[in-house]
Tab-separated table of C-alpha atoms in Angstrom:
chain	number	residue	atom	x	y	z
A	1	MET	CA	-39.867	-15.382	-16.715
A	2	ILE	CA	-36.467	-14.864	-15.200
A	3	ASP	CA	-33.104	-13.942	-16.664
A	4	VAL	CA	-30.185	-16.254	-16.020
A	5	LEU	CA	-26.686	-14.853	-16.408
A	6	PHE	CA	-23.549	-16.867	-17.051
A	7	PHE	CA	-19.962	-15.769	-16.676
A	8	ALA	CA	-16.456	-16.910	-17.505
A	9	GLU	CA	-16.197	-20.558	-18.525
A	10	LEU	CA	-19.913	-21.098	-17.878
A	11	GLN	CA	-20.714	-18.440	-20.420
A	12	GLU	CA	-18.455	-20.112	-22.954
A	13	THR	CA	-19.990	-23.518	-22.321
A	14	VAL	CA	-23.547	-22.235	-22.561
A	15	GLY	CA	-22.630	-20.079	-25.517
A	16	ASN	CA	-24.673	-17.232	-24.152
A	17	GLU	CA	-24.330	-14.634	-21.444
A	18	LYS	CA	-28.053	-14.529	-20.762
A	19	VAL	CA	-30.996	-16.884	-21.172
A	20	SER	CA	-34.626	-16.181	-20.287
A	21	MET	CA	-36.743	-18.957	-18.891
A	22	GLU	CA	-39.677	-19.892	-16.669
A	23	ALA	CA	-38.607	-20.567	-13.098
A	24	ASP	CA	-41.200	-18.987	-10.822
A	25	GLY	CA	-41.327	-20.884	-7.547
A	26	MET	CA	-38.222	-22.952	-8.169
A	27	THR	CA	-35.439	-23.144	-5.641
A	28	VAL	CA	-31.911	-22.261	-6.596
A	29	LYS	CA	-31.040	-25.923	-6.209
A	30	ALA	CA	-33.735	-27.021	-8.618
A	31	LEU	CA	-32.722	-24.415	-11.169
A	32	LYS	CA	-29.129	-25.555	-10.901
A	33	GLU	CA	-30.114	-29.133	-11.576
A	34	LYS	CA	-32.272	-28.146	-14.505
A	35	LEU	CA	-29.542	-26.079	-16.128
A	36	SER	CA	-26.805	-28.579	-15.381
A	37	ALA	CA	-28.773	-31.138	-17.334
A	38	ALA	CA	-29.830	-28.802	-20.131
A	39	TYR	CA	-26.354	-27.481	-20.874
A	40	ASP	CA	-24.184	-30.262	-19.503
A	41	LEU	CA	-22.732	-27.769	-17.024
A	42	SER	CA	-20.751	-28.456	-13.896
A	43	LEU	CA	-22.293	-26.024	-11.434
A	44	ASP	CA	-20.940	-27.651	-8.279
A	45	HIS	CA	-18.509	-24.871	-7.581
A	46	ALA	CA	-20.674	-22.026	-8.828
A	47	MET	CA	-22.223	-19.568	-6.442
A	48	ILE	CA	-25.629	-18.172	-7.237
A	49	ALA	CA	-26.745	-14.592	-6.999
A	50	ILE	CA	-30.364	-13.501	-7.115
A	51	ASN	CA	-30.713	-9.858	-8.025
A	52	GLN	CA	-27.017	-9.288	-7.353
A	53	GLU	CA	-26.980	-10.863	-3.902
A	54	TYR	CA	-25.515	-14.255	-3.107
A	55	ALA	CA	-28.289	-16.734	-2.383
A	56	ALA	CA	-28.401	-20.093	-0.639
A	57	GLU	CA	-29.406	-23.331	-2.339
A	58	ASP	CA	-32.886	-23.269	-0.844
A	59	ALA	CA	-33.672	-19.691	-1.840
A	60	MET	CA	-36.862	-19.335	-3.882
A	61	ILE	CA	-36.877	-17.767	-7.310
A	62	THR	CA	-39.726	-15.547	-8.372
A	63	ASN	CA	-40.794	-13.983	-11.629
A	64	GLY	CA	-38.651	-11.056	-12.715
A	65	ASP	CA	-35.591	-12.204	-10.768
A	66	VAL	CA	-32.165	-12.017	-12.322
A	67	VAL	CA	-30.251	-15.137	-11.393
A	68	ALA	CA	-26.511	-15.276	-11.990
A	69	PHE	CA	-24.265	-18.317	-11.899
A	70	ILE	CA	-20.947	-17.249	-10.535
A	71	PRO	CA	-17.987	-19.576	-10.931
A	72	PRO	CA	-15.109	-19.155	-8.456
A	73	VAL	CA	-13.971	-15.585	-8.810
A	74	SER	CA	-10.456	-14.554	-9.764
A	75	GLY	CA	-10.325	-10.778	-9.730
A	76	GLY	CA	-7.537	-8.737	-8.249
B	1	MET	CA	-15.991	12.943	-7.994
B	2	GLY	CA	-18.560	10.177	-8.373
B	3	LYS	CA	-18.486	6.817	-6.701
B	4	ASN	CA	-15.670	5.154	-4.771
B	5	TYR	CA	-16.143	1.649	-6.201
B	6	TRP	CA	-16.169	1.085	-9.892
B	7	ILE	CA	-15.453	-1.250	-12.788
B	8	THR	CA	-13.902	0.216	-15.899
B	9	ASP	CA	-12.793	-0.980	-19.296
B	10	LYS	CA	-10.303	1.876	-19.608
B	11	PRO	CA	-6.708	2.062	-18.317
B	12	ILE	CA	-6.715	2.868	-14.618
B	13	GLN	CA	-5.246	6.113	-13.371
B	14	VAL	CA	-3.979	5.363	-9.867
B	15	ASN	CA	-4.463	8.957	-8.806
B	16	ASP	CA	-8.183	8.820	-9.512
B	17	CYS	CA	-8.472	6.237	-6.782
B	18	ILE	CA	-6.102	7.884	-4.320
B	19	ALA	CA	-7.759	11.283	-4.724
B	20	LYS	CA	-11.001	9.857	-3.375
B	21	VAL	CA	-9.520	8.961	-0.009
B	22	ILE	CA	-7.184	11.873	0.755
B	23	ARG	CA	-8.674	13.907	3.609
B	24	PRO	CA	-7.567	16.007	6.597
B	25	LYS	CA	-8.330	13.298	9.166
B	26	ALA	CA	-6.105	10.780	7.400
B	27	GLY	CA	-2.368	10.550	7.911
B	28	ALA	CA	-1.819	7.331	5.968
B	29	ILE	CA	-2.996	5.915	2.685
B	30	ASP	CA	-2.162	2.413	1.660
B	31	THR	CA	-2.603	1.744	-2.021
B	32	PHE	CA	-2.498	-1.750	-3.393
B	33	ILE	CA	-1.981	-2.080	-7.125
B	34	GLY	CA	-2.356	-5.375	-8.920
B	35	THR	CA	-0.547	-5.581	-12.247
B	36	VAL	CA	-0.403	-8.250	-14.924
B	37	ARG	CA	2.606	-10.444	-14.192
B	38	GLU	CA	4.419	-12.016	-17.106
B	39	PHE	CA	5.575	-15.246	-15.478
B	40	THR	CA	3.742	-17.467	-13.009
B	41	LYS	CA	5.619	-20.554	-11.931
B	42	GLY	CA	7.659	-20.438	-15.105
B	43	LYS	CA	4.623	-20.125	-17.341
B	44	ARG	CA	4.528	-17.106	-19.589
B	45	THR	CA	1.404	-14.977	-19.808
B	46	LEU	CA	0.831	-13.140	-23.088
B	47	TYR	CA	-2.119	-11.110	-21.871
B	48	LEU	CA	-5.167	-11.390	-19.636
B	49	GLU	CA	-8.843	-10.919	-20.138
B	50	TYR	CA	-11.022	-9.848	-17.235
B	51	GLN	CA	-14.769	-10.179	-17.180
B	52	ALA	CA	-17.114	-8.870	-14.483
B	53	TYR	CA	-20.704	-8.967	-13.460
B	54	ALA	CA	-20.219	-5.240	-13.260
B	55	GLU	CA	-23.252	-4.014	-11.325
B	56	MET	CA	-22.916	-6.718	-8.717
B	57	ALA	CA	-19.136	-6.327	-8.588
B	58	GLU	CA	-19.484	-2.641	-7.757
B	59	LYS	CA	-21.945	-3.491	-4.996
B	60	LYS	CA	-19.581	-6.079	-3.572
B	61	LEU	CA	-16.643	-3.686	-3.702
B	62	ALA	CA	-18.758	-1.204	-1.769
B	63	GLN	CA	-19.602	-3.951	0.709
B	64	ILE	CA	-15.882	-4.513	1.268
B	65	GLY	CA	-15.524	-0.800	1.983
B	66	ASP	CA	-18.337	-1.097	4.544
B	67	GLU	CA	-16.704	-4.110	6.137
B	68	ILE	CA	-13.435	-2.208	6.416
B	69	ASN	CA	-15.201	0.661	8.069
B	70	GLU	CA	-16.621	-1.693	10.655
B	71	LYS	CA	-13.315	-3.411	11.348
B	72	TRP	CA	-11.076	-0.366	11.517
B	73	GLN	CA	-11.809	3.101	12.785
B	74	ASP	CA	-12.433	6.058	10.555
B	75	THR	CA	-11.475	4.645	7.166
B	76	GLU	CA	-12.154	5.825	3.643
B	77	THR	CA	-11.814	3.285	0.861
B	78	ALA	CA	-11.872	3.418	-2.933
B	79	ILE	CA	-11.463	0.486	-5.289
B	80	VAL	CA	-11.363	0.299	-9.071
B	81	HIS	CA	-11.032	-2.855	-11.148
B	82	ARG	CA	-10.412	-2.945	-14.861
B	83	ILE	CA	-11.995	-5.433	-17.269
B	84	GLY	CA	-11.311	-6.406	-20.870
B	85	ARG	CA	-7.922	-7.206	-22.341
B	86	LEU	CA	-4.902	-6.289	-20.243
B	87	GLU	CA	-1.292	-6.468	-21.342
B	88	ILE	CA	1.734	-7.322	-19.205
B	89	SER	CA	2.285	-4.670	-16.486
B	90	ASP	CA	-1.162	-3.135	-17.013
B	91	ILE	CA	-2.966	-2.263	-13.814
B	92	ALA	CA	-5.891	-4.584	-13.060
B	93	VAL	CA	-6.949	-3.291	-9.669
B	94	VAL	CA	-6.251	-0.366	-7.354
B	95	ILE	CA	-7.309	-0.262	-3.724
B	96	ALA	CA	-6.758	2.879	-1.685
B	97	VAL	CA	-7.546	3.068	2.016
B	98	SER	CA	-6.929	6.136	4.132
B	99	THR	CA	-6.849	6.046	7.915
B	100	PRO	CA	-5.610	8.298	10.692
B	101	HIS	CA	-2.792	5.838	11.547
B	102	ARG	CA	-0.721	3.726	9.215
B	103	ASN	CA	-1.136	0.263	10.667
B	104	ASP	CA	-4.833	0.329	9.953
B	105	ALA	CA	-4.218	1.375	6.363
B	106	PHE	CA	-1.921	-1.584	5.697
B	107	GLU	CA	-4.240	-4.083	7.317
B	108	ALA	CA	-7.362	-2.748	5.681
B	109	SER	CA	-6.009	-2.710	2.161
B	110	ARG	CA	-4.660	-6.207	2.588
B	111	TYR	CA	-8.077	-7.266	3.804
B	112	ALA	CA	-9.644	-5.662	0.745
B	113	ILE	CA	-7.585	-7.601	-1.782
B	114	GLU	CA	-8.289	-10.869	0.010
B	115	ARG	CA	-12.000	-10.122	0.038
B	116	ILE	CA	-11.989	-9.192	-3.637
B	117	LYS	CA	-10.681	-12.649	-4.365
B	118	GLU	CA	-13.511	-14.154	-2.326
B	119	ILE	CA	-16.701	-12.306	-3.099
B	120	VAL	CA	-16.409	-9.950	-6.059
B	121	PRO	CA	-17.746	-11.401	-9.319
B	122	ILE	CA	-14.759	-10.771	-11.557
B	123	TRP	CA	-12.967	-13.427	-13.569
B	124	LYS	CA	-9.590	-13.618	-15.171
B	125	LYS	CA	-8.819	-15.534	-18.330
B	126	GLU	CA	-5.162	-16.353	-18.780
B	127	HIS	CA	-3.785	-16.292	-22.278
B	128	TRP	CA	-0.554	-18.238	-22.118
B	129	GLU	CA	1.827	-19.047	-24.901
B	130	ASP	CA	0.318	-22.521	-25.044
B	131	GLY	CA	-3.358	-22.034	-24.317
B	132	THR	CA	-6.064	-20.237	-22.390
B	133	LYS	CA	-7.976	-20.845	-19.202
B	134	TRP	CA	-10.500	-19.110	-17.036
B	135	ILE	CA	-8.912	-18.958	-13.599
B	136	GLY	CA	-10.842	-19.949	-10.507
B	137	ASP	CA	-10.058	-19.383	-6.886
B	138	GLN	CA	-6.697	-17.643	-6.582
B	139	LYS	CA	-6.517	-16.937	-2.905
B	140	GLU	CA	-2.936	-17.392	-1.925
B	141	LYS	CA	-3.294	-17.828	1.776
B	142	THR	CA	-6.617	-19.375	2.654
B	143	SER	CA	-8.551	-22.129	1.056
B	144	TYR	CA	-11.983	-21.276	-0.159
B	145	GLN	CA	-13.466	-24.419	-1.484
B	146	GLU	CA	-17.053	-24.256	-0.363
B	147	LYS	CA	-19.483	-23.735	-3.108
B	148	LEU	CA	-21.493	-21.177	-1.155
B	149	PRO	CA	-20.167	-18.063	0.508
B	150	THR	CA	-20.454	-17.818	4.267
B	151	GLU	CA	-23.298	-15.894	5.865
B	152	GLU	CA	-20.982	-12.990	6.340
B	153	GLU	CA	-20.050	-13.024	2.701
B	154	MET	CA	-23.670	-13.035	1.633
B	155	SER	CA	-24.562	-10.125	3.840
B	156	ASP	CA	-24.736	-6.697	2.315
B	157	ASP	CA	-24.852	-4.816	5.595
C	1	MET	CA	14.069	7.891	-15.031
C	2	GLY	CA	16.815	8.739	-12.538
C	3	LYS	CA	17.174	7.444	-9.041
C	4	ASN	CA	14.685	5.468	-6.958
C	5	TYR	CA	15.314	7.275	-3.662
C	6	TRP	CA	15.073	11.003	-3.438
C	7	ILE	CA	14.297	14.038	-1.315
C	8	THR	CA	12.343	16.860	-2.927
C	9	ASP	CA	11.036	20.259	-1.941
C	10	LYS	CA	8.295	20.073	-4.587
C	11	PRO	CA	4.829	18.496	-4.318
C	12	ILE	CA	5.093	14.738	-4.783
C	13	GLN	CA	3.474	13.064	-7.767
C	14	VAL	CA	2.601	9.561	-6.585
C	15	ASN	CA	2.868	8.198	-10.095
C	16	ASP	CA	6.527	9.210	-10.356
C	17	CYS	CA	7.269	6.786	-7.576
C	18	ILE	CA	4.995	3.985	-8.770
C	19	ALA	CA	6.330	4.175	-12.313
C	20	LYS	CA	9.788	3.253	-11.067
C	21	VAL	CA	8.691	-0.126	-9.738
C	22	ILE	CA	6.210	-1.343	-12.358
C	23	ARG	CA	7.771	-4.255	-14.257
C	24	PRO	CA	6.779	-7.519	-15.958
C	25	LYS	CA	7.981	-9.731	-13.101
C	26	ALA	CA	5.821	-7.918	-10.565
C	27	GLY	CA	2.190	-8.701	-9.934
C	28	ALA	CA	1.730	-6.518	-6.895
C	29	ILE	CA	2.716	-3.017	-5.899
C	30	ASP	CA	2.071	-1.727	-2.451
C	31	THR	CA	2.236	2.021	-2.163
C	32	PHE	CA	2.293	3.721	1.182
C	33	ILE	CA	1.485	7.419	1.215
C	34	GLY	CA	1.957	9.560	4.285
C	35	THR	CA	-0.118	12.731	4.349
C	36	VAL	CA	-0.289	15.633	6.765
C	37	ARG	CA	-3.035	14.901	9.280
C	38	GLU	CA	-4.964	17.807	10.734
C	39	PHE	CA	-5.704	16.422	14.191
C	40	THR	CA	-3.481	14.326	16.460
C	41	LYS	CA	-4.995	13.438	19.820
C	42	GLY	CA	-7.309	16.401	19.596
C	43	LYS	CA	-4.527	18.836	18.809
C	44	ARG	CA	-4.867	20.769	15.573
C	45	THR	CA	-1.962	21.011	13.171
C	46	LEU	CA	-1.845	24.128	11.000
C	47	TYR	CA	1.031	22.950	8.822
C	48	LEU	CA	4.285	21.024	9.032
C	49	GLU	CA	7.852	21.760	8.183
C	50	TYR	CA	10.197	18.956	7.195
C	51	GLN	CA	13.952	19.236	7.200
C	52	ALA	CA	16.408	16.626	5.936
C	53	TYR	CA	20.075	15.905	5.797
C	54	ALA	CA	19.303	15.290	2.168
C	55	GLU	CA	22.386	13.490	0.845
C	56	MET	CA	22.508	11.138	3.798
C	57	ALA	CA	18.726	10.675	3.768
C	58	GLU	CA	18.852	9.506	0.158
C	59	LYS	CA	21.625	7.050	1.038
C	60	LYS	CA	19.597	5.714	3.956
C	61	LEU	CA	16.475	5.363	1.821
C	62	ALA	CA	18.548	3.376	-0.659
C	63	GLN	CA	19.833	1.252	2.222
C	64	ILE	CA	16.225	0.459	3.164
C	65	GLY	CA	15.644	-0.655	-0.407
C	66	ASP	CA	18.674	-2.932	-0.134
C	67	GLU	CA	17.433	-4.346	3.147
C	68	ILE	CA	14.064	-5.066	1.576
C	69	ASN	CA	15.734	-6.841	-1.280
C	70	GLU	CA	17.557	-9.069	1.187
C	71	LYS	CA	14.479	-9.860	3.253
C	72	TRP	CA	12.024	-10.503	0.428
C	73	GLN	CA	12.601	-12.031	-2.969
C	74	ASP	CA	12.766	-10.067	-6.155
C	75	THR	CA	11.630	-6.654	-4.980
C	76	GLU	CA	11.891	-3.221	-6.533
C	77	THR	CA	11.511	-0.236	-4.239
C	78	ALA	CA	11.209	3.510	-4.733
C	79	ILE	CA	10.839	6.106	-1.998
C	80	VAL	CA	10.420	9.867	-2.148
C	81	HIS	CA	10.170	12.228	0.813
C	82	ARG	CA	9.230	15.861	0.628
C	83	ILE	CA	10.790	18.629	2.723
C	84	GLY	CA	9.866	22.224	3.406
C	85	ARG	CA	6.443	23.516	4.374
C	86	LEU	CA	3.548	21.087	3.936
C	87	GLU	CA	-0.114	21.905	4.346
C	88	ILE	CA	-2.853	19.623	5.653
C	89	SER	CA	-3.368	16.624	3.321
C	90	ASP	CA	-0.140	17.262	1.446
C	91	ILE	CA	1.882	14.148	0.708
C	92	ALA	CA	5.035	13.864	2.815
C	93	VAL	CA	6.276	10.456	1.748
C	94	VAL	CA	5.551	7.820	-0.881
C	95	ILE	CA	6.916	4.291	-0.740
C	96	ALA	CA	6.297	1.917	-3.624
C	97	VAL	CA	7.400	-1.707	-3.547
C	98	SER	CA	6.718	-4.161	-6.332
C	99	THR	CA	6.991	-7.915	-5.883
C	100	PRO	CA	5.813	-10.981	-7.744
C	101	HIS	CA	3.299	-11.793	-4.982
C	102	ARG	CA	1.206	-9.445	-2.927
C	103	ASN	CA	2.035	-10.513	0.609
C	104	ASP	CA	5.632	-9.513	0.163
C	105	ALA	CA	4.623	-6.114	-1.162
C	106	PHE	CA	2.520	-5.346	1.907
C	107	GLU	CA	5.163	-6.512	4.336
C	108	ALA	CA	8.019	-4.774	2.581
C	109	SER	CA	6.354	-1.398	2.346
C	110	ARG	CA	5.339	-1.590	5.974
C	111	TYR	CA	8.929	-2.408	6.827
C	112	ALA	CA	10.073	0.587	4.815
C	113	ILE	CA	7.971	3.124	6.680
C	114	GLU	CA	9.091	1.732	10.035
C	115	ARG	CA	12.727	1.923	8.982
C	116	ILE	CA	12.300	5.478	7.703
C	117	LYS	CA	11.234	6.452	11.194
C	118	GLU	CA	14.340	4.793	12.615
C	119	ILE	CA	17.300	5.628	10.418
C	120	VAL	CA	16.541	8.314	7.844
C	121	PRO	CA	17.706	11.792	8.868
C	122	ILE	CA	14.480	13.713	8.303
C	123	TRP	CA	12.745	15.826	10.907
C	124	LYS	CA	9.273	17.181	11.257
C	125	LYS	CA	8.361	20.437	12.949
C	126	GLU	CA	4.756	20.663	14.031
C	127	HIS	CA	3.071	24.021	13.770
C	128	TRP	CA	0.026	23.792	15.997
C	129	GLU	CA	-2.504	26.436	16.787
C	130	ASP	CA	-0.726	27.064	20.067
C	131	GLY	CA	2.945	26.606	19.310
C	132	THR	CA	5.659	24.727	17.463
C	133	LYS	CA	7.882	21.762	18.186
C	134	TRP	CA	10.450	19.640	16.448
C	135	ILE	CA	9.158	16.099	16.768
C	136	GLY	CA	11.428	13.294	17.892
C	137	ASP	CA	10.918	9.573	17.745
C	138	GLN	CA	7.477	8.835	16.327
C	139	LYS	CA	7.580	5.096	15.976
C	140	GLU	CA	4.153	3.904	16.868
C	141	LYS	CA	4.917	0.305	17.621
C	142	THR	CA	8.415	-0.111	18.984
C	143	SER	CA	10.411	1.948	21.388
C	144	TYR	CA	13.651	3.338	20.104
C	145	GLN	CA	15.291	5.114	22.955
C	146	GLU	CA	18.946	4.257	22.546
C	147	LYS	CA	21.089	7.101	21.550
C	148	LEU	CA	23.043	5.080	19.041
C	149	PRO	CA	21.586	3.035	16.220
C	150	THR	CA	22.167	-0.702	16.334
C	151	GLU	CA	24.925	-2.289	14.324
C	152	GLU	CA	22.398	-3.266	11.721
C	153	GLU	CA	21.175	0.277	11.458
C	154	MET	CA	24.671	1.600	10.992
C	155	SER	CA	25.515	-0.837	8.260
C	156	ASP	CA	25.276	0.297	4.716
C	157	ASP	CA	25.524	-3.162	3.205
D	1	MET	CA	39.347	21.314	10.101
D	2	ILE	CA	36.070	19.495	10.022
D	3	ASP	CA	32.519	20.593	9.279
D	4	VAL	CA	29.893	19.938	11.910
D	5	LEU	CA	26.249	19.919	10.805
D	6	PHE	CA	23.245	20.511	13.049
D	7	PHE	CA	19.619	19.729	12.297
D	8	ALA	CA	16.159	20.403	13.679
D	9	GLU	CA	16.136	21.740	17.225
D	10	LEU	CA	19.909	21.463	17.499
D	11	GLN	CA	20.253	23.787	14.529
D	12	GLU	CA	17.932	26.283	16.176
D	13	THR	CA	19.796	26.130	19.469
D	14	VAL	CA	23.208	26.506	17.853
D	15	GLY	CA	21.851	29.169	15.521
D	16	ASN	CA	23.774	27.686	12.638
D	17	GLU	CA	23.453	24.715	10.343
D	18	LYS	CA	27.209	24.302	9.972
D	19	VAL	CA	30.280	25.182	11.991
D	20	SER	CA	33.889	24.528	11.041
D	21	MET	CA	36.381	23.593	13.743
D	22	GLU	CA	39.555	21.719	14.585
D	23	ALA	CA	38.876	18.158	15.685
D	24	ASP	CA	41.520	15.953	14.101
D	25	GLY	CA	42.112	12.895	16.275
D	26	MET	CA	39.142	13.498	18.559
D	27	THR	CA	36.606	10.787	19.237
D	28	VAL	CA	32.947	11.368	18.600
D	29	LYS	CA	32.430	11.275	22.339
D	30	ALA	CA	35.005	14.005	22.954
D	31	LEU	CA	33.536	16.190	20.228
D	32	LYS	CA	30.093	15.759	21.721
D	33	GLU	CA	31.326	16.864	25.116
D	34	LYS	CA	33.117	19.839	23.667
D	35	LEU	CA	30.086	21.027	21.700
D	36	SER	CA	27.653	20.326	24.516
D	37	ALA	CA	29.628	22.659	26.688
D	38	ALA	CA	30.248	25.271	24.006
D	39	TYR	CA	26.615	25.605	22.943
D	40	ASP	CA	24.809	24.338	26.048
D	41	LEU	CA	23.364	21.542	23.923
D	42	SER	CA	21.751	18.333	25.078
D	43	LEU	CA	23.270	15.762	22.757
D	44	ASP	CA	22.348	12.692	24.806
D	45	HIS	CA	19.746	11.529	22.322
D	46	ALA	CA	21.542	12.618	19.185
D	47	MET	CA	23.078	10.127	16.810
D	48	ILE	CA	26.286	11.035	15.057
D	49	ALA	CA	27.119	10.550	11.425
D	50	ILE	CA	30.600	10.836	10.007
D	51	ASN	CA	30.589	11.420	6.273
D	52	GLN	CA	26.927	10.384	6.088
D	53	GLU	CA	27.305	7.117	7.993
D	54	TYR	CA	26.217	6.551	11.564
D	55	ALA	CA	29.222	6.296	13.847
D	56	ALA	CA	29.783	4.970	17.336
D	57	GLU	CA	30.921	7.072	20.300
D	58	ASP	CA	34.494	5.853	20.064
D	59	ALA	CA	34.895	6.529	16.339
D	60	MET	CA	37.846	8.767	15.512
D	61	ILE	CA	37.433	12.018	13.608
D	62	THR	CA	39.993	13.060	11.050
D	63	ASN	CA	40.627	16.224	9.096
D	64	GLY	CA	38.147	16.810	6.286
D	65	ASP	CA	35.369	14.768	7.888
D	66	VAL	CA	31.812	16.002	7.862
D	67	VAL	CA	30.262	15.233	11.226
D	68	ALA	CA	26.493	15.557	11.658
D	69	PHE	CA	24.535	15.581	14.879
D	70	ILE	CA	21.275	13.859	14.257
D	71	PRO	CA	18.490	14.251	16.797
D	72	PRO	CA	15.816	11.518	16.865
D	73	VAL	CA	14.332	11.420	13.390
D	74	SER	CA	10.676	11.964	12.601
D	75	GLY	CA	10.216	11.555	8.872
D	76	GLY	CA	7.398	9.662	7.220
């Protein structure tokens, strides 16, 4: 199992800040596609962090990871 | 005094941030303060809501401090960002950078605010008179359209 | 709240200066703080003494604020400079400039500190381990050797 | 009579922060020369303010003016 975190408008669309799911061995890209379909999300502009570090599309997810979808940031 | 990079849901005391970077080797401190502006291009903001991925945001703020220390000599940086509901004129972010000489302080704190808008997972929701919206990329000077950060931005070194 | 440009012989509270420029139209405040640095080129400072022609200095600080308002749009500036004996890390000067957008705030406050070192009648006496000296021109970036200020510098408009 | 103010090292050399003297009708330049000689001062790098405004060498001094000799400044 992994935890997936959503923020900002993604969180509002999903209706949840965190979902737990099976994703061991998936790439970031595959997870994105799966969640895009499941929640009708536009993740094209979202960055992904695995365990609080930005990850590339081909990064592999393993059990226990915390994956966060990070829409374009607007702090400051 | 605790850490130099933090997210808070309480009003920010500017001095808390400045106090962390005052030191005998420094002769200059540049402090950037971001406040909630009422009007943007004629549109009136009622209040803002900030959300953060707090643990990661604090790590990324610290990364910016590390980057500054690599780019300029002998710097000390502290950054605090507030989350939750902020009213007009409330302080959203404070960046303080101390350096031996002033030019470095100006450049470094300017660098910090640009980097915050690139890599730190914090989001702003505008509450206007006529609606709300989560704001995306707000960089004023450079475009940042790629969906992945650059290698440099992903690095935590 | 009183005036925006002042000379004081008391310790400076940074917030007093910042508070004067916070306003709904501003989204950015750049605050420059000059502190007493212990070492300059290997030479150790024990403490500093600042002297001012106070009435004229306050007028010249206000002139800098006017110049800023001409060069950048919709600015609010406040500047305070301390005189008397200052110890290491004490705050000598605080400049706060608020603007709608951040780039202007950085540029304007940088302009202000450069102008202070050109036209404001304040002098610093260094007390080193091995002697004392009244310091002259300290501009780090431009030379300023003429004995008379330029027309622009003499203008109070 | 006018008041002449000295600051920083000039004040220390003169031994006084203010002297009163006759100078009605003199130019700044003439006053400079007179005081340089009287106090053995080097005023070459000093700016002059009349009534708190910088003045040129040929500016005329009139009774009641406050003239300040301003060595290179070093605030900030």
